[in-house]
Tab-separated table of C-alpha atoms and ligand atoms in Angstrom:
chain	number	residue	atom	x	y	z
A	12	UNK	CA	0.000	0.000	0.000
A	13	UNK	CA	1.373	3.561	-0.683
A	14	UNK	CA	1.155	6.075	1.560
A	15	UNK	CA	0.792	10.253	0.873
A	16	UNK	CA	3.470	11.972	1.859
A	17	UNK	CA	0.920	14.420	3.755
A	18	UNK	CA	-0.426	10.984	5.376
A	19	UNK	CA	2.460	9.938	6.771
A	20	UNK	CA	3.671	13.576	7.753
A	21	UNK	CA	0.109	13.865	9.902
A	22	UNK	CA	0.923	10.460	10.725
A	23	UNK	CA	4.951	11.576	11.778
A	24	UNK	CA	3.720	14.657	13.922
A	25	UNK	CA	0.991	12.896	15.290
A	26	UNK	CA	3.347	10.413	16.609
A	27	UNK	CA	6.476	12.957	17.576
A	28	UNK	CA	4.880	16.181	17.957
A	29	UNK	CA	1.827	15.383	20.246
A	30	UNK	CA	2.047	14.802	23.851
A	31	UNK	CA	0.879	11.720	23.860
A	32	UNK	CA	3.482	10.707	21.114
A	33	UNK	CA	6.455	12.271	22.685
A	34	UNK	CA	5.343	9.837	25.637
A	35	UNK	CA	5.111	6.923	22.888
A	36	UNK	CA	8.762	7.606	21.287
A	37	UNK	CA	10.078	7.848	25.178
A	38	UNK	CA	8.616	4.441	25.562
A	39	UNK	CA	9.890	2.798	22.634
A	40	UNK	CA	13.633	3.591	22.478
A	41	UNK	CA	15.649	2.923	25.388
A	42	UNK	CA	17.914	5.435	24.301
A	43	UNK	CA	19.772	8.167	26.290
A	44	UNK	CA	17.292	11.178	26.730
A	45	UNK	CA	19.496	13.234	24.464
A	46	UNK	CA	18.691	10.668	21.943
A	47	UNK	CA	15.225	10.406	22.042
A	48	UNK	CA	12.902	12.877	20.232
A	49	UNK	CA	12.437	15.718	22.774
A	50	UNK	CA	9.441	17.057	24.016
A	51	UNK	CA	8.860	21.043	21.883
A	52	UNK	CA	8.109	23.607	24.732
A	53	UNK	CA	7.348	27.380	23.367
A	54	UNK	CA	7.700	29.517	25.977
A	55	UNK	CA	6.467	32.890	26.136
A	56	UNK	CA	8.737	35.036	28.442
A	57	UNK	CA	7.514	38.897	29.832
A	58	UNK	CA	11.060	40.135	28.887
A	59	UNK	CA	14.410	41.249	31.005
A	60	UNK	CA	12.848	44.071	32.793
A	61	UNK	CA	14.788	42.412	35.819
A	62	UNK	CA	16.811	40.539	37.982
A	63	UNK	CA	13.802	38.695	38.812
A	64	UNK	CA	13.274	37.286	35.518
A	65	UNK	CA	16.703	37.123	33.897
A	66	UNK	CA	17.092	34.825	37.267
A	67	UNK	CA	13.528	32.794	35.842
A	68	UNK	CA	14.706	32.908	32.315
A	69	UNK	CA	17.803	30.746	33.627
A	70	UNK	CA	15.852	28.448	35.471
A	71	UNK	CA	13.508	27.688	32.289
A	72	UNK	CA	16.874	27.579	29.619
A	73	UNK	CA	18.572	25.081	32.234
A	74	UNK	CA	15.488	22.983	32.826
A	75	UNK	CA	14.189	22.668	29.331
A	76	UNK	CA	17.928	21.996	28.126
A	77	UNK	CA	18.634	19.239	25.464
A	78	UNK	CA	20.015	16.879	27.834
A	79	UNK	CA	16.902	16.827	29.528
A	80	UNK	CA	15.156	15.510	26.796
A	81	UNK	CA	13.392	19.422	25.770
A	82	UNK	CA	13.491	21.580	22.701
A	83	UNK	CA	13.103	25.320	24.320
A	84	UNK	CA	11.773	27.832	21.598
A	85	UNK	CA	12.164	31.072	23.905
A	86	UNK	CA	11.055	34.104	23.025
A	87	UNK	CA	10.783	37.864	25.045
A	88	UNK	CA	8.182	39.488	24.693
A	89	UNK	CA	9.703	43.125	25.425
A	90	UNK	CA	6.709	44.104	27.778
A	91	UNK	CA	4.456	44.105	24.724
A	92	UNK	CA	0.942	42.198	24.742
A	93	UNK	CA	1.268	42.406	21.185
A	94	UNK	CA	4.954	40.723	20.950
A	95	UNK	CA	3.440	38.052	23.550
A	96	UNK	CA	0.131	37.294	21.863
A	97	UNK	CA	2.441	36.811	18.368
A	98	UNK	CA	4.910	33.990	20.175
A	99	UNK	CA	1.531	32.279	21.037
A	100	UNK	CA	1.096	32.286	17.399
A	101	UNK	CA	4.033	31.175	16.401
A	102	UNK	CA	4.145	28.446	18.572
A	103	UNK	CA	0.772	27.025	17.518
A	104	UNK	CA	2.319	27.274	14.275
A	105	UNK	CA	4.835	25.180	14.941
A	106	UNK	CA	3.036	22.529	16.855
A	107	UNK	CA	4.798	22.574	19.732
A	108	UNK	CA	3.985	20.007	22.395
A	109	UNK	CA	3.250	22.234	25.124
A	110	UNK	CA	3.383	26.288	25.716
A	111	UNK	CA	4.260	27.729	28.597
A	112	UNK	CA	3.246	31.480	29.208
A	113	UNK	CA	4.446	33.876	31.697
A	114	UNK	CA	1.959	36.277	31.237
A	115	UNK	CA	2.368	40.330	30.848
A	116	UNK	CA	-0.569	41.305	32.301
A	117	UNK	CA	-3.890	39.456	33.554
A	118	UNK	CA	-6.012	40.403	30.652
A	119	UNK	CA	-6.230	39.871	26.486
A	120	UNK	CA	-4.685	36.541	25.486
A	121	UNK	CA	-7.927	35.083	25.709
A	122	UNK	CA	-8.004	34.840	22.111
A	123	UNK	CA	-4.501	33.436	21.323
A	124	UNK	CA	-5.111	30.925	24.395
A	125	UNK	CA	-8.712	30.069	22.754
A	126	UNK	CA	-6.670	29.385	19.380
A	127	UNK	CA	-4.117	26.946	21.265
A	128	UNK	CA	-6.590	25.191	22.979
A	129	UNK	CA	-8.769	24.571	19.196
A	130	UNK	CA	-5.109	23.627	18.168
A	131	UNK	CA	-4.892	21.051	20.930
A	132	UNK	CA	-1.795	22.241	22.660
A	133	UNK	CA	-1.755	21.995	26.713
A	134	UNK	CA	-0.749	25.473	27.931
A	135	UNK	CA	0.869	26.035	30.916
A	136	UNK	CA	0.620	29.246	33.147
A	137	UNK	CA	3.803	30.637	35.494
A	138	UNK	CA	4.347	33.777	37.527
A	139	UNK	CA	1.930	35.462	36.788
A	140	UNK	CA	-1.826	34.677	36.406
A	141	UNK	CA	-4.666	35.786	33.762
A	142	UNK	CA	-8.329	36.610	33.721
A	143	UNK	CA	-10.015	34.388	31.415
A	144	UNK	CA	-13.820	33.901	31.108
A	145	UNK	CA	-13.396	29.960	30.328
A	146	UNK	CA	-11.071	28.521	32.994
A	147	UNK	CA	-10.355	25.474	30.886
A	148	UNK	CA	-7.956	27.881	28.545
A	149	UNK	CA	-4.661	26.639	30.382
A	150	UNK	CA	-3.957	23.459	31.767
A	151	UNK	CA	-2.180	24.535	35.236
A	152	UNK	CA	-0.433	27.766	36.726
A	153	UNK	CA	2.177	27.617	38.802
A	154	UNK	CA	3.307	31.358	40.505
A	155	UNK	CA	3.811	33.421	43.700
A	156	UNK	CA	0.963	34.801	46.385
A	157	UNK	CA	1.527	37.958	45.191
A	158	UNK	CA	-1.615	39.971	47.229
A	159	UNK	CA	0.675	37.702	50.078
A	160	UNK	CA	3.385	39.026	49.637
A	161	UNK	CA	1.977	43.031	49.789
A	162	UNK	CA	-0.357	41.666	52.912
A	163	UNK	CA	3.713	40.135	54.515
A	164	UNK	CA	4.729	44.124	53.767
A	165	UNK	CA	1.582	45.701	55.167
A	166	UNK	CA	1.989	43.392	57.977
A	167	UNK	CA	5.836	44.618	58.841
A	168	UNK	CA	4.556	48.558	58.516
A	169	UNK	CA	2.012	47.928	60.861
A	170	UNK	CA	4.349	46.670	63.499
A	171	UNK	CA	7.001	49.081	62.900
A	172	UNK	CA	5.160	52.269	62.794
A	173	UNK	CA	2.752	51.131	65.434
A	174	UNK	CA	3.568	54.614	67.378
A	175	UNK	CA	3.095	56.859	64.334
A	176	UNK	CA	0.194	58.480	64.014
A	177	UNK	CA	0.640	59.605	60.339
A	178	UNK	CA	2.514	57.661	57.929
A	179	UNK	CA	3.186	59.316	54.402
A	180	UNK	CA	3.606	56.685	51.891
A	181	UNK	CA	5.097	57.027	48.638
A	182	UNK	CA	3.829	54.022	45.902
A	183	UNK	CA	6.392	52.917	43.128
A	184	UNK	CA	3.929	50.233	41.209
A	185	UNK	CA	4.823	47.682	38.865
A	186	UNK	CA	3.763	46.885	35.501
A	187	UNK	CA	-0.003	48.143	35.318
A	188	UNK	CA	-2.435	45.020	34.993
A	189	UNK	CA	0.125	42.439	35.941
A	190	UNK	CA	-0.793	40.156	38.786
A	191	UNK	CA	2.620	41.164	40.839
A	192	UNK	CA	1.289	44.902	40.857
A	193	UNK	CA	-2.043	44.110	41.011
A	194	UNK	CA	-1.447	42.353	44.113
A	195	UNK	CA	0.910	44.156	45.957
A	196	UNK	CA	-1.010	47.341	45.100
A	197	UNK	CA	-3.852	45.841	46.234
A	198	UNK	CA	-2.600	44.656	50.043
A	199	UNK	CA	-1.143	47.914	50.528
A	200	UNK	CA	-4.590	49.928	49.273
A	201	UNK	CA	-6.923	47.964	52.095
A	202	UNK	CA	-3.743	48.223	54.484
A	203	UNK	CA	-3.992	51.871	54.067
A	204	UNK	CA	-7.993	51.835	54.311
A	205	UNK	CA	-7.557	50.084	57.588
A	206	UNK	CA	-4.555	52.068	59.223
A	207	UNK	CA	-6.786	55.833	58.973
A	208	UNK	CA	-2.965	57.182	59.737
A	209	UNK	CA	-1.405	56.007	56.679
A	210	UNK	CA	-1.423	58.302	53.272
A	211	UNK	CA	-0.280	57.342	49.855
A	212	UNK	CA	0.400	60.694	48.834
A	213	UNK	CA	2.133	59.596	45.253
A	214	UNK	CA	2.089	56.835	43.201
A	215	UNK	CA	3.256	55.995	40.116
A	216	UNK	CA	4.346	53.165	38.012
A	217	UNK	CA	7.875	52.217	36.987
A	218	UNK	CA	7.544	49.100	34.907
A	219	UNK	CA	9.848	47.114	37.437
A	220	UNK	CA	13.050	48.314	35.600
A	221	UNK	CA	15.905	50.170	37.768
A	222	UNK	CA	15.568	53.129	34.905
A	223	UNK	CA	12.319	53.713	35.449
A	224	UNK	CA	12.331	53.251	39.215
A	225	UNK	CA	14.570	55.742	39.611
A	226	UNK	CA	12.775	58.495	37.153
A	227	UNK	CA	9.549	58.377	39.040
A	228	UNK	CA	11.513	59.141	42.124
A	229	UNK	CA	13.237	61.692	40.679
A	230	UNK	CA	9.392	63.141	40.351
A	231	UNK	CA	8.342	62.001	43.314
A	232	UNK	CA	11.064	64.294	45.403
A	233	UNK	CA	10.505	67.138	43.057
A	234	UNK	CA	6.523	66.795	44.291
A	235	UNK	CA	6.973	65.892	47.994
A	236	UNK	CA	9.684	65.213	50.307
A	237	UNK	CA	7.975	64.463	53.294
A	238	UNK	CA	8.308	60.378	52.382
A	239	UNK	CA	8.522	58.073	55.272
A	240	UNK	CA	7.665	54.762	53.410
A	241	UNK	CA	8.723	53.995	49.694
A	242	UNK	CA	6.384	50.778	49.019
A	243	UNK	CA	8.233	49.375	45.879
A	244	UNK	CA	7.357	46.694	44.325
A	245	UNK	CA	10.355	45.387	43.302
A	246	UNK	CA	14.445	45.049	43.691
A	247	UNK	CA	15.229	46.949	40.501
A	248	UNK	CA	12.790	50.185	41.095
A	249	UNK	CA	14.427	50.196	45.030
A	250	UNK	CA	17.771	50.334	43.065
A	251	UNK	CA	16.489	52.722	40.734
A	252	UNK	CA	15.284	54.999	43.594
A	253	UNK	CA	18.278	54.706	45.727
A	254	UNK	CA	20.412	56.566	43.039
A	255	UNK	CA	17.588	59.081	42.684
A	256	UNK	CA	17.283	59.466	46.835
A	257	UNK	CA	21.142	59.565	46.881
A	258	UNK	CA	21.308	62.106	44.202
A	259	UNK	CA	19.221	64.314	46.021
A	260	UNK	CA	21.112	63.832	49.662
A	261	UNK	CA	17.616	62.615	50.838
A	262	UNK	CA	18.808	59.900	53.796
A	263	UNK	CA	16.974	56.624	53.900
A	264	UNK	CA	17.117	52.941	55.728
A	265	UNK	CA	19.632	52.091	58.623
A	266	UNK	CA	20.712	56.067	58.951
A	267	UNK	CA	17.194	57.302	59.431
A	268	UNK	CA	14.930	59.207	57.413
A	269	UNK	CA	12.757	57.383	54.918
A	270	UNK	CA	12.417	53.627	54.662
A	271	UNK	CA	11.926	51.371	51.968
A	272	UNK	CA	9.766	48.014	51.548
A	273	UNK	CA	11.015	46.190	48.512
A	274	UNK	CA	9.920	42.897	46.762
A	275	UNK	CA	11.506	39.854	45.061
A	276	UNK	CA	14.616	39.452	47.646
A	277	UNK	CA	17.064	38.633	44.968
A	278	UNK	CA	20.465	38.475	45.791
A	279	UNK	CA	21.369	41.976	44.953
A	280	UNK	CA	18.080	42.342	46.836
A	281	UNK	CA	19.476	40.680	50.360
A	282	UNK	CA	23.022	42.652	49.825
A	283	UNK	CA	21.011	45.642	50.204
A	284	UNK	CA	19.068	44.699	53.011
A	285	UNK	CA	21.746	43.413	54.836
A	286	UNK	CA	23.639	46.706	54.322
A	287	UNK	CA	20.124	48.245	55.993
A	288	UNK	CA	19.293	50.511	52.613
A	289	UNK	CA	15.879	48.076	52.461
A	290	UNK	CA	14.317	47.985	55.667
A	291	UNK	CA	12.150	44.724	54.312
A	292	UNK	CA	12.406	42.648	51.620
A	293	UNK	CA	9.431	40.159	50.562
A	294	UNK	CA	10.592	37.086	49.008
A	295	UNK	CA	9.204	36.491	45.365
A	296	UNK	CA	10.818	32.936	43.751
A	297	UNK	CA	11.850	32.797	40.456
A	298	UNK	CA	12.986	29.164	40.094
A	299	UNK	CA	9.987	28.025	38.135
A	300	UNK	CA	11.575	25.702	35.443
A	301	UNK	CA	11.521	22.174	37.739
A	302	UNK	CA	8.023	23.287	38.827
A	303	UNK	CA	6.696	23.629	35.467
A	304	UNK	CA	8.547	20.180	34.410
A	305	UNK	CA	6.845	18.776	37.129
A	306	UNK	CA	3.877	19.473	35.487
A	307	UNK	CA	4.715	18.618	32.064
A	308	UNK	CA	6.000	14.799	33.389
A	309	UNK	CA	2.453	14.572	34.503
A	310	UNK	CA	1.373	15.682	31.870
A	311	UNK	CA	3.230	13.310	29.538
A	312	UNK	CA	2.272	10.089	32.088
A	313	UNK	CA	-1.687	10.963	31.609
A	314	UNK	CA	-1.583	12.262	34.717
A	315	UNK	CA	-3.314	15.294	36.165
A	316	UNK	CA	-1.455	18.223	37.667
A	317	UNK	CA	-3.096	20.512	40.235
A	318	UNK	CA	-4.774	23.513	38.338
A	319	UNK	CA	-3.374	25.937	40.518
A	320	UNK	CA	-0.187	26.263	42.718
A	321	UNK	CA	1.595	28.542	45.039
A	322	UNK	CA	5.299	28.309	45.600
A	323	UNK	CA	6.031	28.898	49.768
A	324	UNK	CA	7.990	32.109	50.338
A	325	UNK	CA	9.189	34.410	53.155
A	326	UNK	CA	10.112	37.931	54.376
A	327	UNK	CA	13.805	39.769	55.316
A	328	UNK	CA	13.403	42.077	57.980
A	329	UNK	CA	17.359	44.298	57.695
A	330	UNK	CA	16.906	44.179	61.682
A	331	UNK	CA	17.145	40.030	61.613
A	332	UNK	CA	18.941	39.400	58.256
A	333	UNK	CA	22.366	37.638	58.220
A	334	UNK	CA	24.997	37.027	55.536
A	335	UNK	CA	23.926	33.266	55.548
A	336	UNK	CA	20.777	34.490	54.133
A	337	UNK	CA	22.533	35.984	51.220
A	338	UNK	CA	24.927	32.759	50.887
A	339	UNK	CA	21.596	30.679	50.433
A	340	UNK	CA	20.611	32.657	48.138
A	341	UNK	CA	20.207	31.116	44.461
A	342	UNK	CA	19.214	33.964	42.368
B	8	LIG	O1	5.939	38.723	38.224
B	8	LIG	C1	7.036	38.785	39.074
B	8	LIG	C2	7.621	40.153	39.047
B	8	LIG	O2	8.049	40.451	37.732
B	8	LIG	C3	8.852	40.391	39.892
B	8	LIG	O3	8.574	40.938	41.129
B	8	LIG	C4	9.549	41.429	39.093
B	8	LIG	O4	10.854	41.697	39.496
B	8	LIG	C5	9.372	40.905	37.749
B	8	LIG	O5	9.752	41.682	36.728
């Protein structure tokens, strides 16, 4: 009997390209995983805004590495929706076996996500989440508490300005519409509506990049010096805003004057807390690559992963942190 060539192509990527059939060409050779036909993961990355995900964009390249049996098509997304709902695209085009998305912002992939799940292709959600009317548009999300995390920060002001009756806040947001600002914004705004004391006399967003950070504190200090809290949602703005506060001779952290609450705790992160220039740090984990090959094993053994995970984290206070801390410190 003769076969089509387009026959025995659907019949080839049927049998490589598919989950299932990556499973059923494991199962057949007995081969060393770098020999066996590896499993196609797309993955949709937010972009290099900072530490934070250059440090999660490491953990995905080592994890879905040739040795381990994975073909990693990565592509950044530069902060743009549009660049992000294109790579979804792309990767439908080329029938890869699974996509994983870190998402920009909650909403508007519904549509790519809609045309990946008519294509058949599992996607798989991490860091951040999304707000989709049908639920059964991605397979699992894995990510960080991230209304948590700003409830761990409103927590700490409480305690430490227990004895002040005003507290003037000054709010350096993340990316608008992403679930880490949306969340951290969110446990500081009902922290402030239940602390009457507390103001958030400016606010602003600086995309998470140190560049940023420190231009909207340039304009903060131009508007209002009278700061005794910079909430900031992340390592890179604090950065950003310590060169802007140091330009200015405007004293912060260990030597008095304002204080600064700071998310991620990378590395860079800790140094600075230890050195008391963050007062508190929340931790936000990048290491997401095993967790999301967890879920694609399952996947690939016809199991069922849990829909929805949260990865454990803590909090550095600079009055409690040591240098082991920073030693531990993988990222
Ligand atoms: O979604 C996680 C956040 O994104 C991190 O806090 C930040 O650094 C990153 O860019």
């Amino acid at each position: 009997m003769k076969i089509s060539n387009t026959l025995l192509g659907l019949l080839l990527s049927a049998f490589f390209l598919t989950p299932q059939g990556a499973v059923a060409a494991d199962k057949k050779t007995k081969e060393a995983p770098s020999a066996r036909k590896s499993i196609v993961v797309g993955f949709s990355q937010v972009g290099a805004e900072s530490d934070w995900r250059r440090a999660n964009t490491r953990s995905m390249r080592e994890t879905f590495s040739k040795d381990n049996g994975y073909t990693l098509i990565l592509r950044d997304a530069q902060q743009k929706q549009d660049k992000q709902t294109a790579a979804i695209r792309e990767f439908i085009r080329a029938k890869v076996n699974y996509i994983v998305l870190a998402p920009i912002a909650e909403q508007g992939l519904d549509e790519a996500l809609r045309e990946a799940k008519n294509a058949g292709i599992p996607v798989i959600i991490v860091d951040r989440m999304i707000q989709a009317a049908d639920e059964d548009l991605f397979v699992a999300w894995v990510g960080a508490d991230f209304r948590k995390e700003g409830d761990a920060a409103v927590a700490w002001m409480e305690k430490t300005f227990a004895d002040k009756k005003d507290l003037t806040i000054a709010h350096l947001q993340g990316t608008m519409g992403s679930s880490a600002q949306l969340g951290r914004s969110e446990g500081l705004r009902e922290g402030a509506a239940k602390n009457p004391g507390w103001k958030i006399l400016l606010s602003d967003s600086g995309e998470f990049t140190q560049v940023k950070g420190k231009e909207i504190m340039q304009r903060f200090l131009s508007e209002n010096r009278n700061i005794d809290v910079l909430y900031c949602e992340n390592d890179n703005m604090a950065f950003g805003a310590m060169e802007a506060l140091e330009d200015a001779r405007v004293p912060y952290g260990r030597s008095g004057g304002l204080k600064i609450i700071s998310f991620d705790a990378t590395r860079a992160g800790l140094e600075q807390t230890l050195a008391g220039n963050i007062s508190y740090n929340v931790e936000c984990n990048p290491l997401h690559g095993p967790r999301v090959e967890k879920i694609i094993r399952e996947l690939q053994n016809g199991g069922k992963p849990h829909k929805i995970a949260y990865v454990d984290e803590t909090a550095f206070d600079a009055a409690t942190i040591s240098k082991a801390d920073i030693d531990a410190r993988a990222y």
